[in-house]
Each structure stands twice: as C-alpha cells, then as structure tokens.
C-alpha cells in the first residue's frame, strides 16, 4: 500500500466525532489548491487554464480565454482558480472534485521518434487523485468520502463493513428485489447534497421484508411484522424471541417514524445517525436471515 493510501494520524487519533456536513471549509479549499498544484507539477492535468475554465463553468461565471504560451496568462488562470473556487457553494466544491477526477485527469507520456510512450496511464492518475481527495476529506473531518469517481456520504467503519457484507449476500438472484431496496437505501443515505434519511430507513426495512418473504415462504408473511411473529412462534426455525423482537422494533420504527411510513408522526425523526443505525441493523438482519435459511433449507442459496 502506497503512502498516500494511509488515513492521516490526525483523523485516526481524534476517534469518532460528528463529521462536517453541508460545508466545504476554507481550510479544505486551501488543501484542494495544494493538490491542484501537485497535479500540475506531475503533469496529471493540463494546467491552470483548463482548471479555471472548469471552475468558471461550475460557478456559472463567464468563460475566460487564456494563452498558455504567456506566463502572465497562466498566472492569471491560477489566480482565477483561487478566486472562483472560493465563490463555490459547498456542494459545488464537491462537484469540482468529481470533475477533477473524471474529466480533467489525463495520462502522462512523451514522444520519441514519432512514437508516443505512456509513462503514467490515466487510471493511475485517477487512483492518485482518489487517494489524495480521500486523505483531504479525512483530514478535514468531512462527512463524505471519495470513491470510484464520486463523492459519497461517509459511514462509520462498522457500517461500511456490515453493509458491504450484506450487499454480497444480496447477490443471490432470488434476493434481487431486496437488493434493489437496499441499494436505494444506500443511495438515499450517501447523496452528498440531498440525503433522504426517511426514505433511507423505509427502503432498508423494505429490503429486510423482501428478503424474509423470499427466504421463508412457509411464514406466508404479508409484512415484516408478520414474519417476526412467525419467527417467535414457529418450530421450523430457531430464532430467539429477543432477536425476533429486534425485527419487530425496526419494523415498528419504519411504520411509525416521522415521515417514514404509514403516516407516522410520533416515532421520532430520521436523523443521519438514526439512518446509519438502521442501515447497519437491517444489513445484519439480512445476513442473519440468510444464515438461518441456509440451515432451514439444508443448502446455501447461492
């Protein structure tokens, strides 16, 4: 693992704290400018002029023509980048980070005897940008991460691990409906500009319900609540009543939470912390149901 893949000490040392949301601090902009300078020095992007024009486009500022053969014009492009970057709203700064990776990154090479030789492929340049943006986001305690060319809402390490395992389990073709629900839940949670925690909770619980119906047809459950009752009463599967009650609880919140389902208004607001908790719990419940069904059927589902 290369050095720029490592989480910085400052991020590791401060532990779990609330991350910065709906803001791209000035210190983060300064860090981003340092990254841009590094990318230009490495020839990973074509210079200050394309950077300036891209930021002007995102900020909806009039485009400026630059002359790359004149140092004064190049210096003006650099100044324009600094000025325009400071005017961007917090979410537009994240848009720029995505465009930096997906649009402005370029391969590095040289020509010799009419033969062009690539020394650093674009994929390697993009990997470098990804790692450096991820480091910047960690250093600045931002509520987002940068992966696969996209800014996504960050979850805690445990949430990331358990949701990843659940998504692997949901690769079973029979669980396609459950996977669609869970993917939607993740999208609602990870949206940088407009996270929808209510629909995140609803879709995550729907994923558990869809998985349960497929894995345990003998329950003849119309809802996740019905399935939990069956778990508590049947002798066909061995599910401790306390575990079944956790399924009942998560279904009750989905039904009664503010703005989540069935007109609930007294179950509590779906905050970012609640949505992340529900994502993790639902992921664990899906994994558990698959394990129970494997024993119930005597064979693996995939």
Tab-separated table of C-alpha atoms in Angstrom:
chain	number	residue	atom	x	y	z
A	1	UNK	CA	0.000	0.000	0.000
A	2	UNK	CA	1.437	3.365	-1.007
A	3	UNK	CA	1.863	6.206	1.432
A	4	UNK	CA	-0.996	8.312	0.071
A	5	UNK	CA	-3.474	5.483	0.790
A	6	UNK	CA	-2.953	5.802	4.538
A	7	UNK	CA	-5.507	7.562	6.726
A	8	UNK	CA	-3.677	10.535	8.315
A	9	UNK	CA	-2.770	10.398	12.003
A	10	UNK	CA	-4.983	13.384	12.831
A	11	UNK	CA	-8.042	11.507	11.547
A	12	UNK	CA	-7.099	8.262	13.319
A	13	UNK	CA	-6.304	9.998	16.599
A	14	UNK	CA	-9.483	12.011	17.076
A	15	UNK	CA	-11.719	8.930	17.032
A	16	UNK	CA	-15.402	9.032	16.181
A	17	UNK	CA	-16.859	12.518	16.065
A	18	UNK	CA	-19.621	14.158	14.132
A	19	UNK	CA	-18.400	14.958	10.631
A	20	UNK	CA	-18.686	18.327	8.879
A	21	UNK	CA	-21.807	18.384	6.712
A	22	UNK	CA	-23.277	20.984	4.307
A	23	UNK	CA	-19.966	22.838	4.323
A	24	UNK	CA	-16.651	22.818	2.488
A	25	UNK	CA	-14.396	24.774	4.891
A	26	UNK	CA	-11.845	27.314	3.740
A	27	UNK	CA	-9.088	25.058	5.046
A	28	UNK	CA	-10.372	22.303	2.755
A	29	UNK	CA	-10.221	24.708	-0.189
A	30	UNK	CA	-6.612	25.518	0.697
A	31	UNK	CA	-5.839	21.799	0.837
A	32	UNK	CA	-7.519	21.355	-2.543
A	33	UNK	CA	-5.357	24.132	-4.020
A	34	UNK	CA	-2.246	22.320	-2.775
A	35	UNK	CA	-3.475	19.178	-4.522
A	36	UNK	CA	-4.072	21.099	-7.778
A	37	UNK	CA	-0.526	22.468	-7.669
A	38	UNK	CA	0.828	18.954	-7.106
A	39	UNK	CA	-1.212	17.602	-10.019
A	40	UNK	CA	0.118	20.298	-12.339
A	41	UNK	CA	3.704	19.648	-11.214
A	42	UNK	CA	3.203	15.957	-12.018
A	43	UNK	CA	1.574	16.834	-15.367
A	44	UNK	CA	-1.526	14.905	-14.292
A	45	UNK	CA	-3.740	17.745	-15.529
A	46	UNK	CA	-3.161	20.082	-18.454
A	47	UNK	CA	-2.521	23.260	-16.464
A	48	UNK	CA	-4.260	26.143	-14.760
A	49	UNK	CA	-6.270	27.245	-17.794
A	50	UNK	CA	-8.499	24.139	-18.042
A	51	UNK	CA	-8.903	24.196	-14.254
A	52	UNK	CA	-10.028	27.828	-14.374
A	53	UNK	CA	-12.483	27.218	-17.202
A	54	UNK	CA	-13.991	24.187	-15.422
A	55	UNK	CA	-14.499	26.076	-12.168
A	56	UNK	CA	-15.954	29.010	-14.102
A	57	UNK	CA	-18.382	26.614	-15.761
A	58	UNK	CA	-19.448	25.083	-12.444
A	59	UNK	CA	-19.817	28.542	-10.857
A	60	UNK	CA	-21.651	29.816	-13.958
A	61	UNK	CA	-19.116	32.594	-14.401
A	62	UNK	CA	-18.320	33.981	-17.856
A	63	UNK	CA	-15.572	31.916	-19.531
A	64	UNK	CA	-12.146	33.469	-19.892
A	65	UNK	CA	-9.692	32.779	-22.714
A	66	UNK	CA	-6.100	32.085	-21.656
A	67	UNK	CA	-2.857	31.927	-23.624
A	68	UNK	CA	-0.715	29.029	-22.448
A	69	UNK	CA	2.313	30.468	-24.218
A	70	UNK	CA	2.373	33.533	-21.968
A	71	UNK	CA	3.369	33.265	-18.328
A	72	UNK	CA	1.191	36.246	-17.350
A	73	UNK	CA	-1.883	34.493	-18.748
A	74	UNK	CA	-1.013	31.273	-16.919
A	75	UNK	CA	-0.561	33.202	-13.680
A	76	UNK	CA	-3.918	34.901	-14.224
A	77	UNK	CA	-5.560	31.490	-14.694
A	78	UNK	CA	-4.091	30.381	-11.367
A	79	UNK	CA	-5.457	33.485	-9.645
A	80	UNK	CA	-8.846	32.938	-11.266
A	81	UNK	CA	-8.910	29.359	-9.941
A	82	UNK	CA	-8.265	30.584	-6.390
A	83	UNK	CA	-10.897	33.326	-6.628
A	84	UNK	CA	-13.572	31.211	-8.326
A	85	UNK	CA	-13.034	28.249	-6.004
A	86	UNK	CA	-13.731	30.495	-3.008
A	87	UNK	CA	-17.078	31.532	-4.526
A	88	UNK	CA	-18.371	27.992	-4.995
A	89	UNK	CA	-21.104	26.744	-2.684
A	90	UNK	CA	-20.170	23.748	-0.554
A	91	UNK	CA	-21.876	21.215	-2.837
A	92	UNK	CA	-20.330	22.744	-5.973
A	93	UNK	CA	-16.883	22.217	-4.430
A	94	UNK	CA	-17.697	18.513	-4.339
A	95	UNK	CA	-18.893	18.712	-7.955
A	96	UNK	CA	-15.485	20.101	-8.848
A	97	UNK	CA	-13.729	17.240	-7.062
A	98	UNK	CA	-15.694	14.766	-9.190
A	99	UNK	CA	-14.888	16.651	-12.405
A	100	UNK	CA	-11.224	16.819	-11.413
A	101	UNK	CA	-11.115	13.028	-11.292
A	102	UNK	CA	-13.440	12.162	-14.164
A	103	UNK	CA	-12.829	14.960	-16.676
A	104	UNK	CA	-9.578	16.816	-16.027
A	105	UNK	CA	-7.245	13.914	-15.220
A	106	UNK	CA	-5.055	12.838	-18.124
A	107	UNK	CA	-2.397	10.301	-18.947
A	108	UNK	CA	1.280	11.275	-18.951
A	109	UNK	CA	3.682	10.353	-21.724
A	110	UNK	CA	6.285	11.541	-24.195
A	111	UNK	CA	7.021	11.328	-27.915
A	112	UNK	CA	10.276	9.953	-29.285
A	113	UNK	CA	10.954	9.318	-32.976
A	114	UNK	CA	7.262	9.807	-33.753
A	115	UNK	CA	6.317	7.170	-31.153
A	116	UNK	CA	4.216	8.146	-28.184
A	117	UNK	CA	5.051	6.347	-24.963
A	118	UNK	CA	2.660	6.415	-21.986
A	119	UNK	CA	4.536	6.631	-18.695
A	120	UNK	CA	1.544	7.096	-16.382
A	121	UNK	CA	-1.862	5.845	-17.595
A	122	UNK	CA	-4.970	7.863	-16.830
A	123	UNK	CA	-6.234	5.132	-14.493
A	124	UNK	CA	-3.134	5.557	-12.325
A	125	UNK	CA	-3.575	9.329	-12.293
A	126	UNK	CA	-7.201	8.890	-11.227
A	127	UNK	CA	-6.163	6.469	-8.491
A	128	UNK	CA	-3.760	9.109	-7.170
A	129	UNK	CA	-6.473	11.788	-7.224
A	130	UNK	CA	-8.895	9.448	-5.436
A	131	UNK	CA	-6.394	8.714	-2.668
A	132	UNK	CA	-5.450	12.367	-2.210
A	133	UNK	CA	-9.062	13.551	-2.110
A	134	UNK	CA	-9.887	10.809	0.374
A	135	UNK	CA	-6.971	11.939	2.557
A	136	UNK	CA	-8.125	15.559	2.303
A	137	UNK	CA	-11.688	14.636	3.296
A	138	UNK	CA	-10.366	12.675	6.292
A	139	UNK	CA	-8.048	15.458	7.422
A	140	UNK	CA	-10.893	17.969	7.234
A	141	UNK	CA	-13.391	15.728	9.088
A	142	UNK	CA	-15.825	15.945	6.181
A	143	UNK	CA	-18.972	13.825	6.230
A	144	UNK	CA	-18.123	12.418	2.798
A	145	UNK	CA	-15.707	10.065	1.094
A	146	UNK	CA	-14.402	9.900	-2.458
A	147	UNK	CA	-14.644	6.515	-4.171
A	148	UNK	CA	-14.994	5.394	-7.788
A	149	UNK	CA	-15.017	8.975	-9.027
A	150	UNK	CA	-17.952	10.024	-6.830
A	151	UNK	CA	-18.425	11.916	-3.580
A	152	UNK	CA	-20.490	9.771	-1.224
A	153	UNK	CA	-21.750	10.193	2.311
A	154	UNK	CA	-19.382	8.504	4.718
A	155	UNK	CA	-20.499	5.816	7.143
A	156	UNK	CA	-18.641	4.596	10.206
A	157	UNK	CA	-16.233	1.717	9.700
A	158	UNK	CA	-18.642	-0.832	11.178
A	159	UNK	CA	-21.486	0.387	8.947
A	160	UNK	CA	-19.323	0.162	5.847
A	161	UNK	CA	-18.200	-3.361	6.711
A	162	UNK	CA	-21.640	-4.778	7.515
A	163	UNK	CA	-23.379	-3.108	4.559
A	164	UNK	CA	-20.694	-4.450	2.247
A	165	UNK	CA	-21.252	-7.990	3.559
A	166	UNK	CA	-24.998	-7.591	3.145
A	167	UNK	CA	-24.603	-6.482	-0.451
A	168	UNK	CA	-22.530	-9.595	-1.152
A	169	UNK	CA	-25.226	-11.809	0.373
A	170	UNK	CA	-27.855	-9.971	-1.650
A	171	UNK	CA	-26.059	-11.117	-4.796
A	172	UNK	CA	-28.297	-14.197	-4.650
A	173	UNK	CA	-30.580	-13.869	-7.678
A	174	UNK	CA	-33.614	-14.760	-5.570
A	175	UNK	CA	-33.000	-11.671	-3.464
A	176	UNK	CA	-32.985	-9.248	-6.403
A	177	UNK	CA	-35.970	-7.317	-5.030
A	178	UNK	CA	-34.351	-6.989	-1.605
A	179	UNK	CA	-31.118	-5.834	-3.220
A	180	UNK	CA	-32.946	-3.109	-5.171
A	181	UNK	CA	-34.465	-1.812	-1.954
A	182	UNK	CA	-31.134	-1.861	-0.132
A	183	UNK	CA	-29.310	-0.173	-2.999
A	184	UNK	CA	-31.925	2.596	-2.914
A	185	UNK	CA	-31.429	2.941	0.839
A	186	UNK	CA	-27.687	3.361	0.330
A	187	UNK	CA	-28.243	5.938	-2.408
A	188	UNK	CA	-30.610	7.959	-0.222
A	189	UNK	CA	-28.077	7.893	2.635
A	190	UNK	CA	-24.967	8.655	0.604
A	191	UNK	CA	-26.307	11.513	-1.529
A	192	UNK	CA	-23.911	14.431	-0.842
A	193	UNK	CA	-26.260	17.347	-1.469
A	194	UNK	CA	-29.696	15.922	-0.679
A	195	UNK	CA	-29.588	12.903	1.647
A	196	UNK	CA	-33.059	11.486	2.287
A	197	UNK	CA	-32.931	9.764	5.668
A	198	UNK	CA	-36.642	8.993	5.800
A	199	UNK	CA	-36.577	7.076	2.527
A	200	UNK	CA	-33.254	5.509	3.503
A	201	UNK	CA	-34.931	3.959	6.551
A	202	UNK	CA	-38.005	2.916	4.575
A	203	UNK	CA	-36.009	1.201	1.806
A	204	UNK	CA	-33.624	-0.525	4.230
A	205	UNK	CA	-36.527	-2.068	6.163
A	206	UNK	CA	-38.262	-2.964	2.888
A	207	UNK	CA	-35.089	-4.848	1.937
A	208	UNK	CA	-35.320	-6.940	5.122
A	209	UNK	CA	-39.003	-7.585	4.478
A	210	UNK	CA	-38.422	-8.608	0.851
A	211	UNK	CA	-35.568	-10.925	1.830
A	212	UNK	CA	-37.600	-12.526	4.618
A	213	UNK	CA	-40.580	-13.242	2.380
A	214	UNK	CA	-38.387	-14.993	-0.182
A	215	UNK	CA	-36.264	-16.926	2.303
A	216	UNK	CA	-39.165	-18.111	4.463
A	217	UNK	CA	-42.217	-18.714	2.227
A	218	UNK	CA	-43.739	-21.004	4.886
A	219	UNK	CA	-44.334	-17.929	7.040
A	220	UNK	CA	-46.846	-16.606	4.496
A	221	UNK	CA	-45.976	-13.165	5.825
A	222	UNK	CA	-47.582	-10.096	4.311
A	223	UNK	CA	-45.329	-7.754	6.283
A	224	UNK	CA	-42.070	-7.845	8.192
A	225	UNK	CA	-44.135	-7.677	11.370
A	226	UNK	CA	-45.908	-10.904	10.356
A	227	UNK	CA	-42.545	-12.538	9.714
A	228	UNK	CA	-41.273	-11.528	13.166
A	229	UNK	CA	-44.370	-13.062	14.760
A	230	UNK	CA	-43.795	-16.287	12.821
A	231	UNK	CA	-40.179	-16.412	13.978
A	232	UNK	CA	-41.389	-16.119	17.580
A	233	UNK	CA	-43.963	-18.904	17.282
A	234	UNK	CA	-42.717	-21.443	14.741
A	235	UNK	CA	-40.639	-24.512	15.485
A	236	UNK	CA	-39.459	-24.732	11.878
A	237	UNK	CA	-36.580	-22.352	12.501
A	238	UNK	CA	-34.652	-21.469	15.624
A	239	UNK	CA	-34.781	-17.710	16.103
A	240	UNK	CA	-34.543	-16.475	19.706
A	241	UNK	CA	-37.519	-14.343	20.686
A	242	UNK	CA	-35.223	-11.474	21.654
A	243	UNK	CA	-33.800	-11.476	18.114
A	244	UNK	CA	-37.307	-11.588	16.631
A	245	UNK	CA	-38.142	-8.578	18.778
A	246	UNK	CA	-35.345	-6.575	17.153
A	247	UNK	CA	-37.014	-7.246	13.807
A	248	UNK	CA	-40.332	-6.142	15.274
A	249	UNK	CA	-38.685	-2.991	16.601
A	250	UNK	CA	-37.116	-1.967	13.312
A	251	UNK	CA	-40.425	-2.593	11.527
A	252	UNK	CA	-42.255	-0.530	14.142
A	253	UNK	CA	-39.898	2.388	13.565
A	254	UNK	CA	-40.347	2.112	9.805
A	255	UNK	CA	-44.118	2.249	10.365
A	256	UNK	CA	-44.164	4.990	12.985
A	257	UNK	CA	-41.157	7.232	12.363
A	258	UNK	CA	-41.745	10.832	11.326
A	259	UNK	CA	-42.284	10.949	7.572
A	260	UNK	CA	-41.221	7.351	7.027
A	261	UNK	CA	-44.282	5.165	6.621
A	262	UNK	CA	-47.998	4.811	7.268
A	263	UNK	CA	-48.260	8.495	8.191
A	264	UNK	CA	-46.152	8.009	11.316
A	265	UNK	CA	-45.554	11.176	13.267
A	266	UNK	CA	-44.689	10.029	16.776
A	267	UNK	CA	-41.899	7.544	16.237
A	268	UNK	CA	-39.037	10.005	16.099
A	269	UNK	CA	-37.195	11.921	13.394
A	270	UNK	CA	-34.945	10.011	10.987
A	271	UNK	CA	-31.632	11.799	11.543
A	272	UNK	CA	-28.337	10.889	9.872
A	273	UNK	CA	-27.379	8.887	12.969
A	274	UNK	CA	-30.687	7.020	13.009
A	275	UNK	CA	-30.497	6.275	9.275
A	276	UNK	CA	-26.973	4.895	9.611
A	277	UNK	CA	-28.026	2.753	12.583
A	278	UNK	CA	-30.989	1.355	10.623
A	279	UNK	CA	-28.769	0.646	7.616
A	280	UNK	CA	-26.381	-1.356	9.790
A	281	UNK	CA	-29.122	-3.190	11.696
A	282	UNK	CA	-31.003	-4.097	8.522
A	283	UNK	CA	-27.776	-5.328	6.925
A	284	UNK	CA	-27.141	-7.561	9.959
A	285	UNK	CA	-30.716	-8.855	9.873
A	286	UNK	CA	-30.458	-9.764	6.199
A	287	UNK	CA	-27.196	-11.618	6.779
A	288	UNK	CA	-28.724	-13.406	9.790
A	289	UNK	CA	-31.845	-14.420	7.848
A	290	UNK	CA	-29.717	-15.882	5.062
A	291	UNK	CA	-27.707	-17.873	7.624
A	292	UNK	CA	-30.914	-19.152	9.264
A	293	UNK	CA	-32.439	-20.051	5.912
A	294	UNK	CA	-29.303	-21.987	4.939
A	295	UNK	CA	-29.791	-24.188	7.985
A	296	UNK	CA	-33.550	-24.304	7.375
A	297	UNK	CA	-33.157	-25.457	3.766
A	298	UNK	CA	-30.024	-27.505	4.244
A	299	UNK	CA	-28.327	-25.771	1.339
A	300	UNK	CA	-26.813	-22.403	0.501
A	301	UNK	CA	-28.908	-20.009	-1.579
A	302	UNK	CA	-26.104	-19.066	-3.935
